Coordinates of C-alpha atoms in Angstrom, one line a residue:
X914 CA 0.3 0.0 -0.4
X915 CA 1.3 3.1 -1.2
X916 CA 0.5 6.8 0.2
X917 CA 1.0 9.7 -1.7
X918 CA 0.9 13.2 0.1
X919 CA -1.9 14.7 -1.2
X920 CA -2.4 16.8 -4.3
X921 CA -5.4 18.8 -4.2
X922 CA -4.8 21.3 -6.1
X923 CA -3.1 19.2 -8.9
X924 CA -6.2 17.1 -9.0
X925 CA -8.3 19.9 -8.9
X926 CA -6.0 21.5 -11.7
X927 CA -8.4 22.9 -14.7
X928 CA -5.6 22.6 -17.0
X929 CA -7.1 19.4 -19.2
X930 CA -5.2 18.2 -22.4
X931 CA -5.0 20.3 -26.2
X932 CA -7.3 19.7 -27.9
X933 CA -5.3 18.2 -30.3
X934 CA -4.1 15.3 -27.8
X935 CA -6.6 12.5 -28.5
X936 CA -7.9 11.6 -25.4
X937 CA -9.2 8.1 -24.6
X938 CA -13.2 7.8 -24.7
X939 CA -15.1 6.6 -21.3
X940 CA -18.7 5.8 -21.3
X941 CA -20.6 6.6 -19.1
X942 CA -23.4 4.6 -18.9
X943 CA -26.2 5.5 -16.1
X944 CA -29.5 3.5 -15.8
X945 CA -33.1 5.9 -15.6
X946 CA -36.2 5.0 -14.2
X947 CA -38.6 8.1 -13.2
X948 CA -36.5 9.8 -12.0
X949 CA -38.3 13.2 -14.6
X950 CA -37.5 15.1 -11.1
X951 CA -34.0 15.1 -10.9
X952 CA -32.5 14.3 -14.5
X953 CA -32.0 17.1 -16.2
X954 CA -29.5 18.4 -13.2
X955 CA -27.7 14.8 -13.7
X956 CA -27.6 15.5 -18.0
X957 CA -26.5 18.2 -17.7
X958 CA -23.9 18.1 -15.0
X959 CA -22.4 15.9 -17.5
X960 CA -22.8 17.3 -20.4
X961 CA -20.4 20.3 -18.3
X962 CA -17.9 17.3 -17.8
X963 CA -14.0 18.9 -18.3
X964 CA -13.6 16.0 -18.9
X965 CA -15.1 16.6 -22.8
X966 CA -14.1 12.9 -25.0
X967 CA -17.8 10.9 -23.5
X968 CA -20.5 8.4 -24.8
X969 CA -23.0 9.2 -21.9
X970 CA -25.4 6.4 -22.4
X971 CA -29.2 6.4 -21.2
X972 CA -30.4 3.1 -20.1
X973 CA -34.8 3.9 -20.3
X974 CA -35.9 1.2 -18.1
X975 CA -39.4 1.2 -19.2
X976 CA -39.5 4.7 -17.4
X977 CA -43.7 5.9 -17.1
X978 CA -43.4 9.8 -16.3
X979 CA -41.3 11.3 -18.7
X980 CA -37.9 10.4 -18.0
X981 CA -37.8 8.4 -21.0
X982 CA -39.0 12.2 -23.7
X983 CA -36.1 13.8 -21.2
X984 CA -33.0 11.2 -22.3
X985 CA -34.2 11.7 -26.0
X986 CA -34.3 15.5 -25.5
X987 CA -30.7 15.6 -24.6
X988 CA -29.8 12.4 -27.6
X989 CA -30.7 15.8 -29.5
X990 CA -29.4 18.6 -28.6
X991 CA -25.7 16.5 -27.9
X992 CA -24.9 13.6 -29.9
X993 CA -22.4 12.0 -26.9
X994 CA -25.3 11.1 -25.9
X995 CA -27.0 7.6 -26.5
X996 CA -30.5 6.3 -25.3
X997 CA -31.7 3.3 -25.2
X998 CA -35.3 2.3 -24.2
X999 CA -35.7 -0.8 -22.8
X1000 CA -38.5 -2.7 -20.8
X1001 CA -38.7 -2.9 -17.5
X1002 CA -35.9 -5.0 -15.9
X1003 CA -34.3 -3.4 -12.7
X1004 CA -31.5 -1.1 -12.0
X1005 CA -29.0 -3.9 -12.7
X1006 CA -30.2 -4.9 -16.1
X1007 CA -29.9 -1.2 -17.3
X1008 CA -26.1 -1.3 -15.7
X1009 CA -25.4 -4.8 -18.4
X1010 CA -27.2 -3.7 -21.4
X1011 CA -24.8 -0.3 -21.2
X1012 CA -21.8 -3.1 -20.5
X1013 CA -23.2 -4.8 -23.6
X1014 CA -22.8 -1.8 -25.9
X1015 CA -20.1 0.0 -24.3
X1016 CA -16.9 1.2 -26.4
X1017 CA -14.7 2.9 -24.4
X1018 CA -11.5 2.5 -23.0
X1019 CA -12.4 3.5 -19.7
X1020 CA -16.3 2.6 -17.6
X1021 CA -17.5 4.3 -14.8
X1022 CA -21.3 4.9 -13.7
X1023 CA -23.4 7.8 -12.2
X1024 CA -26.8 6.6 -10.9
X1025 CA -29.7 9.3 -12.2
X1026 CA -30.9 11.1 -10.0
X1027 CA -27.9 12.2 -8.6
X1028 CA -25.0 15.0 -9.5
X1029 CA -21.8 14.2 -10.4
X1030 CA -19.3 17.8 -10.2
X1031 CA -17.6 18.4 -13.6
X1032 CA -14.6 16.8 -12.7
X1033 CA -16.0 14.0 -11.7
X1034 CA -14.9 12.3 -14.6
X1035 CA -11.9 14.3 -15.4
X1036 CA -10.4 13.3 -11.7
X1037 CA -11.1 9.6 -12.1
X1038 CA -9.1 9.1 -15.8
X1039 CA -6.3 11.3 -14.1
X1040 CA -5.9 9.5 -11.6
X1041 CA -5.6 6.2 -13.0
X1042 CA -2.9 7.7 -16.2
X1043 CA -1.3 9.5 -13.1
X1044 CA -0.4 6.1 -10.2
X1045 CA -0.4 4.3 -13.3
X1046 CA -3.8 2.2 -12.6
X1047 CA -6.9 0.4 -14.6
X1048 CA -9.1 1.6 -11.3
X1049 CA -9.8 4.4 -9.7
X1050 CA -12.4 6.3 -6.7
X1051 CA -13.1 8.4 -5.5
X1052 CA -15.2 10.6 -2.3
X1053 CA -18.8 11.3 -2.4
X1054 CA -21.0 13.9 -0.4
X1055 CA -24.8 13.5 0.1
X1056 CA -27.8 15.5 -0.5
X1057 CA -30.9 14.9 0.1
X1058 CA -34.1 15.0 -2.6
X1059 CA -33.6 18.3 -2.4
X1060 CA -30.8 19.1 -2.9
X1061 CA -29.6 20.5 0.4
X1062 CA -26.8 19.0 2.3
X1063 CA -26.7 16.1 4.2
X1064 CA -23.8 15.3 6.9
X1065 CA -22.4 11.4 6.5
X1066 CA -19.1 11.1 7.5
X1067 CA -18.5 6.7 7.2
X1068 CA -14.8 5.7 7.8
X1069 CA -14.0 5.4 4.3
X1070 CA -14.8 8.1 3.1
X1071 CA -13.1 10.2 4.9
X1072 CA -9.2 9.7 3.7
X1073 CA -7.3 12.6 2.5
X1074 CA -4.1 11.3 1.1
X1075 CA -4.0 10.1 -2.2
X1076 CA -3.7 6.0 -1.8
X1077 CA -2.6 3.0 -4.2
X1078 CA -3.3 -0.5 -3.8
X1079 CA -2.0 -3.6 -5.2
X1080 CA -5.3 -6.1 -6.7
X1081 CA -5.0 -8.3 -2.8
X1082 CA -5.1 -4.9 -1.2
X1083 CA -7.7 -3.5 -2.4
X1084 CA -10.0 -6.1 -2.3
X1085 CA -9.4 -6.8 1.0
X1086 CA -10.8 -3.4 1.9
X1087 CA -13.6 -3.4 -0.8
X1088 CA -14.7 -6.9 0.3
X1089 CA -14.6 -6.3 4.2
X1090 CA -16.4 -2.5 3.8
X1091 CA -13.2 0.0 4.4
X1092 CA -13.3 0.5 0.8
X1093 CA -17.1 1.5 -0.7
X1094 CA -19.4 -1.3 -3.6
X1095 CA -20.7 1.6 -4.8
X1096 CA -20.5 2.2 -8.9
X1097 CA -20.8 5.8 -9.0
X1098 CA -17.6 5.9 -7.3
X1099 CA -15.5 4.7 -9.2
X1100 CA -14.5 4.0 -12.5
X1101 CA -12.1 1.0 -14.9
X1102 CA -11.0 0.3 -17.9
X1103 CA -13.7 -1.8 -19.7
X1104 CA -10.8 -4.5 -19.9
X1105 CA -11.6 -4.9 -15.7
X1106 CA -15.1 -6.2 -16.8
X1107 CA -15.1 -8.0 -19.3
X1108 CA -11.7 -10.4 -18.1
X1109 CA -11.4 -13.9 -16.4
X1110 CA -14.0 -12.9 -13.6
X1111 CA -16.7 -11.4 -16.3
X1112 CA -18.3 -9.0 -14.4
X1113 CA -22.4 -7.9 -15.3
X1114 CA -24.5 -7.1 -12.0
X1115 CA -26.3 -9.7 -11.0
X1116 CA -30.5 -9.0 -11.7
X1117 CA -33.6 -8.6 -9.5
X1118 CA -31.5 -8.0 -6.1
X1119 CA -30.9 -5.0 -4.3
X1120 CA -27.5 -4.5 -3.0
X1121 CA -25.6 -5.2 -6.2
X1122 CA -23.5 -2.9 -6.3
X1123 CA -21.9 -5.4 -3.5
X1124 CA -21.6 -7.9 -5.9
X1125 CA -20.1 -6.8 -8.6
X1126 CA -17.4 -3.9 -7.5
X1127 CA -14.7 -6.7 -6.1
X1128 CA -15.1 -8.7 -8.9
X1129 CA -14.5 -5.8 -11.3
X1130 CA -11.2 -5.3 -8.7
X1131 CA -10.3 -9.0 -8.8
X1132 CA -9.2 -8.7 -13.1
X1133 CA -7.2 -5.5 -12.2
X1134 CA -3.7 -4.9 -10.9
X1135 CA -4.1 -1.8 -9.0
X1136 CA -6.2 1.2 -7.9
X1137 CA -6.0 4.6 -6.9
X1138 CA -8.4 6.2 -4.2
X1139 CA -8.2 10.0 -4.5
X1140 CA -9.0 12.1 -1.5
X1141 CA -11.3 14.1 -3.7
X1142 CA -14.9 15.2 -3.0
X1143 CA -16.3 14.6 -6.9
X1144 CA -20.0 13.4 -7.4
X1145 CA -23.0 13.5 -5.1
X1146 CA -25.1 10.6 -3.9
X1147 CA -28.8 11.8 -3.5
X1148 CA -31.1 10.5 -0.5
X1149 CA -33.8 10.0 -1.6
X1150 CA -37.1 8.7 1.1
X1151 CA -38.8 6.2 -0.1
X1152 CA -35.7 4.7 -2.2
X1153 CA -35.0 1.4 -2.3
X1154 CA -32.3 1.3 0.1
X1155 CA -34.8 3.7 2.8
X1156 CA -36.2 1.9 5.6
X1157 CA -36.8 -1.2 6.7
X1158 CA -37.0 -3.4 3.2
X1159 CA -37.1 -7.2 3.5
X1160 CA -35.3 -6.6 0.0
X1161 CA -32.3 -6.3 1.9
X1162 CA -32.1 -8.9 3.9
X1163 CA -32.5 -10.9 0.5
X1164 CA -30.1 -8.9 -1.6
X1165 CA -28.2 -9.5 1.7
X1166 CA -28.5 -13.9 1.7
X1167 CA -27.2 -13.6 -2.3
X1168 CA -23.6 -11.7 -1.9
X1169 CA -22.8 -13.5 1.3
X1170 CA -23.2 -16.6 -0.5
X1171 CA -21.6 -15.6 -3.5
X1172 CA -19.0 -14.2 -1.9
X1173 CA -18.0 -17.4 0.6
X1174 CA -18.5 -19.2 -2.9
X1175 CA -15.7 -18.0 -4.5
X1176 CA -13.1 -15.6 -2.1
X1177 CA -10.9 -19.0 -2.4
X1178 CA -10.8 -18.1 -6.0
X1179 CA -9.5 -14.7 -5.5
X1180 CA -5.7 -16.2 -4.6
X1181 CA -5.8 -13.5 -1.2
X1182 CA -3.9 -14.9 1.8
X1183 CA -5.1 -17.4 3.7
X1184 CA -5.4 -15.2 6.8
X1185 CA -7.3 -12.6 4.7
X1186 CA -9.4 -14.4 3.2
X1187 CA -10.4 -16.0 6.4
X1188 CA -10.9 -13.2 7.8
X1189 CA -13.7 -11.9 5.1
X1190 CA -15.8 -15.2 5.0
X1191 CA -16.0 -14.8 8.9
X1192 CA -17.3 -11.4 7.8
X1193 CA -20.0 -12.6 5.6
X1194 CA -20.8 -15.6 8.5
X1195 CA -21.8 -12.9 10.1
X1196 CA -23.6 -11.7 8.0
X1197 CA -25.1 -15.0 6.8
X1198 CA -26.4 -15.3 11.2
X1199 CA -28.2 -12.5 11.2
X1200 CA -29.9 -12.8 8.4
X1201 CA -30.9 -16.5 9.5
X1202 CA -32.5 -13.8 13.1
X1203 CA -33.8 -11.1 11.2
X1204 CA -36.1 -13.9 9.5
X1205 CA -37.4 -14.8 12.8
X1206 CA -38.1 -12.2 13.9
X1207 CA -40.0 -11.0 10.8
X1208 CA -41.8 -14.2 11.0
X1209 CA -42.5 -13.7 14.8
X1210 CA -44.4 -9.8 14.0
X1211 CA -46.2 -11.9 11.2
X1212 CA -45.8 -9.3 8.9
X1213 CA -43.8 -12.0 6.8
X1214 CA -44.6 -15.4 8.2
X1215 CA -44.0 -18.6 6.6
X1216 CA -43.0 -17.2 3.7
X1217 CA -39.6 -15.8 6.6
X1218 CA -39.2 -19.0 8.5
X1219 CA -39.3 -20.8 5.3
X1220 CA -35.5 -18.6 4.0
X1221 CA -35.1 -18.5 7.5
X1222 CA -34.5 -21.9 7.0
X1223 CA -32.4 -22.1 4.0
X1224 CA -30.2 -19.4 5.8
X1225 CA -29.1 -21.8 8.3
X1226 CA -28.4 -24.6 5.7
X1227 CA -26.4 -22.6 4.1
X1228 CA -24.3 -21.1 7.3
X1229 CA -24.0 -25.1 7.9
X1230 CA -22.5 -25.8 4.4
X1231 CA -20.2 -22.6 5.5
X1232 CA -18.9 -23.7 8.8
X1233 CA -16.5 -26.4 7.9
X1234 CA -14.6 -23.8 6.2
X1235 CA -14.7 -20.8 9.1
X1236 CA -12.9 -20.3 12.3
X1237 CA -15.4 -19.2 14.4
X1238 CA -12.9 -18.2 16.8
X1239 CA -12.4 -15.3 15.8
X1240 CA -16.7 -14.5 15.3
X1241 CA -17.6 -12.3 17.7
X1242 CA -18.9 -12.7 21.4
X1243 CA -22.3 -13.2 20.4
X1244 CA -22.1 -14.3 16.8
X1245 CA -20.7 -16.9 18.4
X1246 CA -23.7 -17.8 20.6
X1247 CA -26.3 -17.0 18.1
X1248 CA -24.4 -19.8 15.5
X1249 CA -24.2 -22.5 18.4
X1250 CA -28.4 -21.4 19.0
X1251 CA -28.9 -22.1 15.3
X1252 CA -26.8 -25.4 15.4
X1253 CA -29.1 -26.6 18.7
X1254 CA -32.4 -25.1 16.3
X1255 CA -32.4 -22.8 19.8
X1256 CA -32.6 -20.2 17.8
X1257 CA -36.6 -19.3 17.1
X1258 CA -36.8 -19.0 20.3
X1259 CA -34.7 -16.1 20.6
X1260 CA -35.7 -14.6 17.9
X1261 CA -39.5 -14.2 19.3
X1262 CA -37.7 -13.5 22.4
X1263 CA -35.7 -10.1 21.0
X1264 CA -39.3 -9.8 19.2
X1265 CA -41.0 -9.1 22.3
X1266 CA -38.3 -6.8 23.6
X1267 CA -38.0 -5.0 20.3
X1268 CA -41.9 -4.7 20.7
X1269 CA -42.2 -3.7 24.4
X1270 CA -39.6 -1.1 24.0
X1271 CA -41.6 0.3 20.8
X1272 CA -38.8 -0.3 18.1
X1273 CA -39.1 -2.3 14.8
X1274 CA -38.5 -5.8 14.2

C-alpha cells in the first residue's frame, strides 16, 4: 500500500490536455427509471464535464413518467448522448445493457438522481493515468431529495491522502467494507468488466453493487483512491435502500452466498481470506435472525420461516471453512443456538423485547 502526499490542487486543476491531443473515450452508463424531477440536473452535469471525450449512455428502463422523453431531448442536443429504451427489468439489467454496448477505454456509472461534479470524470481518469492504475475511486458527499447537503461521514469516505493499492490490498478493503462498493464511486478500464471474472450486475436483487465491484477489481492489478469529493449522492425517502426493506435482507443473503463461494478463487492470503469468510458468515447469521423476527412479527411469517431455515442450512454448509474463534462472542453464541435449533426462541424473545421498547422488528 503506497501513500502519496495529497495533491488536491493538481486534482482540481482546470488544465486539460490540448484539444489536438486525442483523449481516451469514457463510457458513462446511466440507468434511468422514473426520475424526471432529478434527471436534467444529472445530465447537465455530465454534458458539462471538463473531460469531454465521452459517450453518455442513458438506459431508459421502461420509465412511466417523463424520463424517457427527457433522455431523447438531451440526445438530440448532444451527439455524445445515446439512449437505449428497454422494458422495465431493474437497475442491474440497465447497467448491463450499457456494459454490453460500451465502446470506451474506461467505464464509469452515474445514478440518474445524483449530481456529479464537473470534474468527476477528469478526476477519475487522471488519477488512473497518473498512478498507473486500472481502477480509481473518489470521495463523495450526500444530498437530500431537495438537494440540501446531508452530513454523513463514514470512515472510508474521509481519507485525505492519495493511496495506491495492489489487487490483493484493494480486494481486502472492498470486501471488508473499508472501501465503498458503489459503482458510481469508481471508474475502471473496460477490460476489468470483460476479463477472467466476466463482470455483470446480478439482476433481480438490491445491493447488487456489493456483488460486482470486487469482481471488477479482481480483473485488475492496481487501484488508486483519491481524496477529492466530486460526486453528490442523493438520499431519497422511499428509495430501495430506505427503511426496513425485506429486499435488503434477501440481497445480503445472495451477496454473502456468492462471496463465500468465490473468495477462495481470488488468490488472497489465507489470513485475509479467513477474515472475509468470517465477516460474511456473520452477516449470514444476522440475516437468519432477521428473518425469524419477521416471522414473529407476522409480516412475512410462513415465507420468512422457510427462508430462515434455508439460511441456516447455508450457514451449516459454510461452517467447515470458518474459524469460529474469530467471530465476536455474540455471533458465536447465536451460531451455537442455530446449531441447537434454538434460534427461533431467541428471535421471538428479541422481537418481544423490541416491541415492548417500541422498536420495529
